[in-house]
Amino acid sequence: MQAIVYTQYGSPDVLQLREVAAPQPADGEVLVKVHATGLNAADRYALSGQPIIARLITGGLRRPKHTILGADVAGVVAGVGRGVTQFQPGNAVYGDLSGVGSGGLAEYVCAPEGVWARKPEGISFEQAAAVPMAAVTALQGLRDKGQLRAGQRVLIYGASGGVGTFAVQIAAALGGEVTAVCSARNADMARALGATHVIDYAREDFARNGQRYDLILAANGYRPIGDYRRALAPGGVYVMVGGTMSQIFQALLLGPLLSARGGGQIASLTARPNRTDLAYVGELLQTGKIRPVIDRCYPLSETPEAFRYLEWEHARGKVVINVYPSGS
Ligand SMILES: NC(=O)c1ccc[n+]([C@@H]2O[C@H](COP(=O)([O-])OP(=O)(O)OC[C@H]3O[C@@H](n4cnc5c(N)ncnc54)[C@H](OP(=O)(O)O)[C@@H]3O)[C@@H](O)[C@H]2O)c1
């Protein structure tokens, strides 16, 4: 089968399209013919091996342990190992394989039964591949860490990217009054996704406009932790999802201290893929409460180009690799 392989950390130039042996499902595993694979920031970190913590998480200190990237996969079951009870060949499925070695940038991938869910009816493979990691991260940040309740004022920083476009929609679906922070070119999209207010970060400072929020979810961009804290309403929650290393370390190291001093809670999210949350998101997709926003699709052979686009950090929603374009 064809796969995008990398054997050393580096820029997208180290990604190679190669012929490799197709995987065989072991006991409890499902073999999937991949139709589409969504890219995430996590794939970028695993490619570059930076920050170093990415190497610790994936287990390859000197060179990549798993040589095929791609966690968010949508495709069709092509075979099952012994003991698999919930899937059979022909089922359309999707899932987040980040906890089991990824491998979606290939024509076939095997992963344990537990990571797969049935693809919701009425959405394409490309759309399904855009969903798992970003949407589940947004859900866990808003509902679990953020304890979002209907009627609350929610600010999403980095609202126009992969996580942010889902966060705006999920926050609105849960009854929040959403303020989206993004660039001016994405303002209309943010409104269309459910934001009541939009702040262009180049023209307005959310931390100094006098507004206060019950929940702030920061998906990207760097602002000092004090800015987020200043913009919290009494008892509000700030959830750090991603951004620069200093943003992450400030939340991790100073968060507990600042939370203890009162005036709001500072929380960091480490999203965990799980099928229950994917099913929850699938329900929102099927009922039309949320929709994936896809900026660009690339064929498998152009994966390096897709990574270069992702590195820009201004993709509008998601970037997806078409392995077997729908219908083939
Ligand atoms: N904690 C977890 O478990 C977890 C899980 C998944 C992802 N993450 C992290 O979440 C972050 C976001 O992921 P993503 O997939 O959404 O990334 P992404 O798609 O690359 O994010 C792009 C977004 O970032 C905004 N942005 C870029 N530079 C900015 C700046 N200087 N100021 C304000 N906004 C800026 C862009 O806005 P404009 O284009 O409108 O300018 C766009 O909305 C990453 O750091 C990722 O590692 C964490």
PDB file of N, CA, C and O in Angstrom, residues 185-218:
ATOM      1  N   ARG A 185     -10.762  38.619   8.712  1.00  0.00           N
ATOM      2  CA  ARG A 185     -11.205  37.861   7.526  1.00  0.00           C
ATOM      3  C   ARG A 185     -12.092  36.682   7.917  1.00  0.00           C
ATOM      4  O   ARG A 185     -12.808  36.144   7.075  1.00  0.00           O
ATOM      5  N   ASN A 186     -12.049  36.275   9.187  1.00  0.00           N
ATOM      6  CA  ASN A 186     -12.858  35.130   9.621  1.00  0.00           C
ATOM      7  C   ASN A 186     -14.089  35.528  10.436  1.00  0.00           C
ATOM      8  O   ASN A 186     -14.798  34.658  10.959  1.00  0.00           O
ATOM      9  N   ALA A 187     -14.347  36.826  10.539  1.00  0.00           N
ATOM     10  CA  ALA A 187     -15.448  37.292  11.401  1.00  0.00           C
ATOM     11  C   ALA A 187     -16.807  36.764  10.929  1.00  0.00           C
ATOM     12  O   ALA A 187     -17.606  36.286  11.745  1.00  0.00           O
ATOM     13  N   ASP A 188     -17.078  36.840   9.635  1.00  0.00           N
ATOM     14  CA  ASP A 188     -18.382  36.381   9.135  1.00  0.00           C
ATOM     15  C   ASP A 188     -18.575  34.892   9.389  1.00  0.00           C
ATOM     16  O   ASP A 188     -19.656  34.436   9.751  1.00  0.00           O
ATOM     17  N   MET A 189     -17.493  34.136   9.187  1.00  0.00           N
ATOM     18  CA  MET A 189     -17.597  32.697   9.434  1.00  0.00           C
ATOM     19  C   MET A 189     -17.932  32.432  10.909  1.00  0.00           C
ATOM     20  O   MET A 189     -18.802  31.610  11.226  1.00  0.00           O
ATOM     21  N   ALA A 190     -17.258  33.155  11.809  1.00  0.00           N
ATOM     22  CA  ALA A 190     -17.495  32.939  13.238  1.00  0.00           C
ATOM     23  C   ALA A 190     -18.961  33.232  13.593  1.00  0.00           C
ATOM     24  O   ALA A 190     -19.581  32.490  14.363  1.00  0.00           O
ATOM     25  N   ARG A 191     -19.514  34.285  13.003  1.00  0.00           N
ATOM     26  CA  ARG A 191     -20.941  34.598  13.247  1.00  0.00           C
ATOM     27  C   ARG A 191     -21.818  33.475  12.712  1.00  0.00           C
ATOM     28  O   ARG A 191     -22.758  33.040  13.367  1.00  0.00           O
ATOM     29  N   ALA A 192     -21.485  32.995  11.509  1.00  0.00           N
ATOM     30  CA  ALA A 192     -22.290  31.931  10.892  1.00  0.00           C
ATOM     31  C   ALA A 192     -22.241  30.654  11.735  1.00  0.00           C
ATOM     32  O   ALA A 192     -23.185  29.864  11.732  1.00  0.00           O
ATOM     33  N   LEU A 193     -21.154  30.468  12.485  1.00  0.00           N
ATOM     34  CA  LEU A 193     -21.027  29.267  13.313  1.00  0.00           C
ATOM     35  C   LEU A 193     -21.750  29.410  14.650  1.00  0.00           C
ATOM     36  O   LEU A 193     -21.868  28.448  15.393  1.00  0.00           O
ATOM     37  N   GLY A 194     -22.194  30.630  14.962  1.00  0.00           N
ATOM     38  CA  GLY A 194     -22.975  30.787  16.193  1.00  0.00           C
ATOM     39  C   GLY A 194     -22.462  31.830  17.163  1.00  0.00           C
ATOM     40  O   GLY A 194     -23.029  32.000  18.251  1.00  0.00           O
ATOM     41  N   ALA A 195     -21.391  32.554  16.788  1.00  0.00           N
ATOM     42  CA  ALA A 195     -20.901  33.598  17.695  1.00  0.00           C
ATOM     43  C   ALA A 195     -21.838  34.800  17.657  1.00  0.00           C
ATOM     44  O   ALA A 195     -22.250  35.241  16.581  1.00  0.00           O
ATOM     45  N   THR A 196     -22.165  35.323  18.835  1.00  0.00           N
ATOM     46  CA  THR A 196     -23.008  36.526  18.912  1.00  0.00           C
ATOM     47  C   THR A 196     -22.136  37.766  18.729  1.00  0.00           C
ATOM     48  O   THR A 196     -22.570  38.759  18.167  1.00  0.00           O
ATOM     49  N   HIS A 197     -20.910  37.713  19.261  1.00  0.00           N
ATOM     50  CA  HIS A 197     -19.983  38.837  19.156  1.00  0.00           C
ATOM     51  C   HIS A 197     -18.675  38.320  18.566  1.00  0.00           C
ATOM     52  O   HIS A 197     -18.285  37.175  18.828  1.00  0.00           O
ATOM     53  N   VAL A 198     -18.008  39.168  17.795  1.00  0.00           N
ATOM     54  CA  VAL A 198     -16.705  38.790  17.244  1.00  0.00           C
ATOM     55  C   VAL A 198     -15.713  39.906  17.538  1.00  0.00           C
ATOM     56  O   VAL A 198     -16.022  41.088  17.347  1.00  0.00           O
ATOM     57  N   ILE A 199     -14.527  39.519  18.017  1.00  0.00           N
ATOM     58  CA  ILE A 199     -13.457  40.492  18.275  1.00  0.00           C
ATOM     59  C   ILE A 199     -12.301  40.202  17.328  1.00  0.00           C
ATOM     60  O   ILE A 199     -11.795  39.069  17.290  1.00  0.00           O
ATOM     61  N   ASP A 200     -11.914  41.213  16.568  1.00  0.00           N
ATOM     62  CA  ASP A 200     -10.727  41.108  15.706  1.00  0.00           C
ATOM     63  C   ASP A 200      -9.508  41.390  16.589  1.00  0.00           C
ATOM     64  O   ASP A 200      -9.343  42.518  17.077  1.00  0.00           O
ATOM     65  N   TYR A 201      -8.674  40.373  16.803  1.00  0.00           N
ATOM     66  CA  TYR A 201      -7.583  40.539  17.774  1.00  0.00           C
ATOM     67  C   TYR A 201      -6.563  41.592  17.351  1.00  0.00           C
ATOM     68  O   TYR A 201      -5.787  42.072  18.173  1.00  0.00           O
ATOM     69  N   ALA A 202      -6.563  41.952  16.058  1.00  0.00           N
ATOM     70  CA  ALA A 202      -5.607  42.977  15.611  1.00  0.00           C
ATOM     71  C   ALA A 202      -6.094  44.387  15.947  1.00  0.00           C
ATOM     72  O   ALA A 202      -5.316  45.334  15.936  1.00  0.00           O
ATOM     73  N   ARG A 203      -7.381  44.529  16.236  1.00  0.00           N
ATOM     74  CA  ARG A 203      -7.932  45.882  16.448  1.00  0.00           C
ATOM     75  C   ARG A 203      -8.466  46.107  17.858  1.00  0.00           C
ATOM     76  O   ARG A 203      -8.587  47.239  18.300  1.00  0.00           O
ATOM     77  N   GLU A 204      -8.838  45.021  18.522  1.00  0.00           N
ATOM     78  CA  GLU A 204      -9.465  45.206  19.837  1.00  0.00           C
ATOM     79  C   GLU A 204      -8.849  44.239  20.834  1.00  0.00           C
ATOM     80  O   GLU A 204      -8.603  43.070  20.511  1.00  0.00           O
ATOM     81  N   ASP A 205      -8.631  44.717  22.053  1.00  0.00           N
ATOM     82  CA  ASP A 205      -8.032  43.893  23.099  1.00  0.00           C
ATOM     83  C   ASP A 205      -9.155  43.380  23.998  1.00  0.00           C
ATOM     84  O   ASP A 205      -9.756  44.159  24.753  1.00  0.00           O
ATOM     85  N   PHE A 206      -9.405  42.093  23.932  1.00  0.00           N
ATOM     86  CA  PHE A 206     -10.530  41.535  24.711  1.00  0.00           C
ATOM     87  C   PHE A 206     -10.329  41.724  26.215  1.00  0.00           C
ATOM     88  O   PHE A 206     -11.301  41.777  26.973  1.00  0.00           O
ATOM     89  N   ALA A 207      -9.062  41.838  26.625  1.00  0.00           N
ATOM     90  CA  ALA A 207      -8.784  41.928  28.067  1.00  0.00           C
ATOM     91  C   ALA A 207      -8.940  43.353  28.594  1.00  0.00           C
ATOM     92  O   ALA A 207      -8.873  43.583  29.798  1.00  0.00           O
ATOM     93  N   ARG A 208      -9.149  44.307  27.674  1.00  0.00           N
ATOM     94  CA  ARG A 208      -9.235  45.705  28.125  1.00  0.00           C
ATOM     95  C   ARG A 208     -10.452  46.419  27.547  1.00  0.00           C
ATOM     96  O   ARG A 208     -10.463  47.631  27.404  1.00  0.00           O
ATOM     97  N   ASN A 209     -11.466  45.651  27.180  1.00  0.00           N
ATOM     98  CA  ASN A 209     -12.655  46.313  26.614  1.00  0.00           C
ATOM     99  C   ASN A 209     -13.808  46.382  27.614  1.00  0.00           C
ATOM    100  O   ASN A 209     -14.937  46.723  27.254  1.00  0.00           O
ATOM    101  N   GLY A 210     -13.522  45.997  28.863  1.00  0.00           N
ATOM    102  CA  GLY A 210     -14.532  46.121  29.911  1.00  0.00           C
ATOM    103  C   GLY A 210     -15.486  44.939  30.005  1.00  0.00           C
ATOM    104  O   GLY A 210     -16.285  44.866  30.934  1.00  0.00           O
ATOM    105  N   GLN A 211     -15.404  44.000  29.072  1.00  0.00           N
ATOM    106  CA  GLN A 211     -16.297  42.826  29.118  1.00  0.00           C
ATOM    107  C   GLN A 211     -15.705  41.755  30.033  1.00  0.00           C
ATOM    108  O   GLN A 211     -14.491  41.632  30.158  1.00  0.00           O
ATOM    109  N   ARG A 212     -16.606  40.970  30.641  1.00  0.00           N
ATOM    110  CA  ARG A 212     -16.169  39.866  31.499  1.00  0.00           C
ATOM    111  C   ARG A 212     -16.871  38.590  31.049  1.00  0.00           C
ATOM    112  O   ARG A 212     -18.027  38.638  30.621  1.00  0.00           O
ATOM    113  N   TYR A 213     -16.152  37.484  31.180  1.00  0.00           N
ATOM    114  CA  TYR A 213     -16.685  36.217  30.660  1.00  0.00           C
ATOM    115  C   TYR A 213     -16.712  35.151  31.754  1.00  0.00           C
ATOM    116  O   TYR A 213     -15.812  35.073  32.581  1.00  0.00           O
ATOM    117  N   ASP A 214     -17.747  34.302  31.696  1.00  0.00           N
ATOM    118  CA  ASP A 214     -17.846  33.199  32.668  1.00  0.00           C
ATOM    119  C   ASP A 214     -16.882  32.078  32.310  1.00  0.00           C
ATOM    120  O   ASP A 214     -16.448  31.319  33.181  1.00  0.00           O
ATOM    121  N   LEU A 215     -16.597  31.961  31.019  1.00  0.00           N
ATOM    122  CA  LEU A 215     -15.690  30.910  30.570  1.00  0.00           C
ATOM    123  C   LEU A 215     -14.867  31.433  29.392  1.00  0.00           C
ATOM    124  O   LEU A 215     -15.422  32.003  28.444  1.00  0.00           O
ATOM    125  N   ILE A 216     -13.544  31.252  29.481  1.00  0.00           N
ATOM    126  CA  ILE A 216     -12.658  31.600  28.361  1.00  0.00           C
ATOM    127  C   ILE A 216     -11.921  30.330  27.959  1.00  0.00           C
ATOM    128  O   ILE A 216     -11.283  29.676  28.797  1.00  0.00           O
ATOM    129  N   LEU A 217     -12.038  29.968  26.697  1.00  0.00           N
ATOM    130  CA  LEU A 217     -11.288  28.820  26.175  1.00  0.00           C
ATOM    131  C   LEU A 217     -10.290  29.353  25.157  1.00  0.00           C
ATOM    132  O   LEU A 217     -10.684  29.987  24.174  1.00  0.00           O
ATOM    133  N   ALA A 218      -8.999  29.144  25.435  1.00  0.00           N
ATOM    134  CA  ALA A 218      -7.958  29.668  24.538  1.00  0.00           C
ATOM    135  C   ALA A 218      -7.365  28.532  23.729  1.00  0.00           C
ATOM    136  O   ALA A 218      -6.694  27.657  24.264  1.00  0.00           O
TER     137      ALA A 218
END
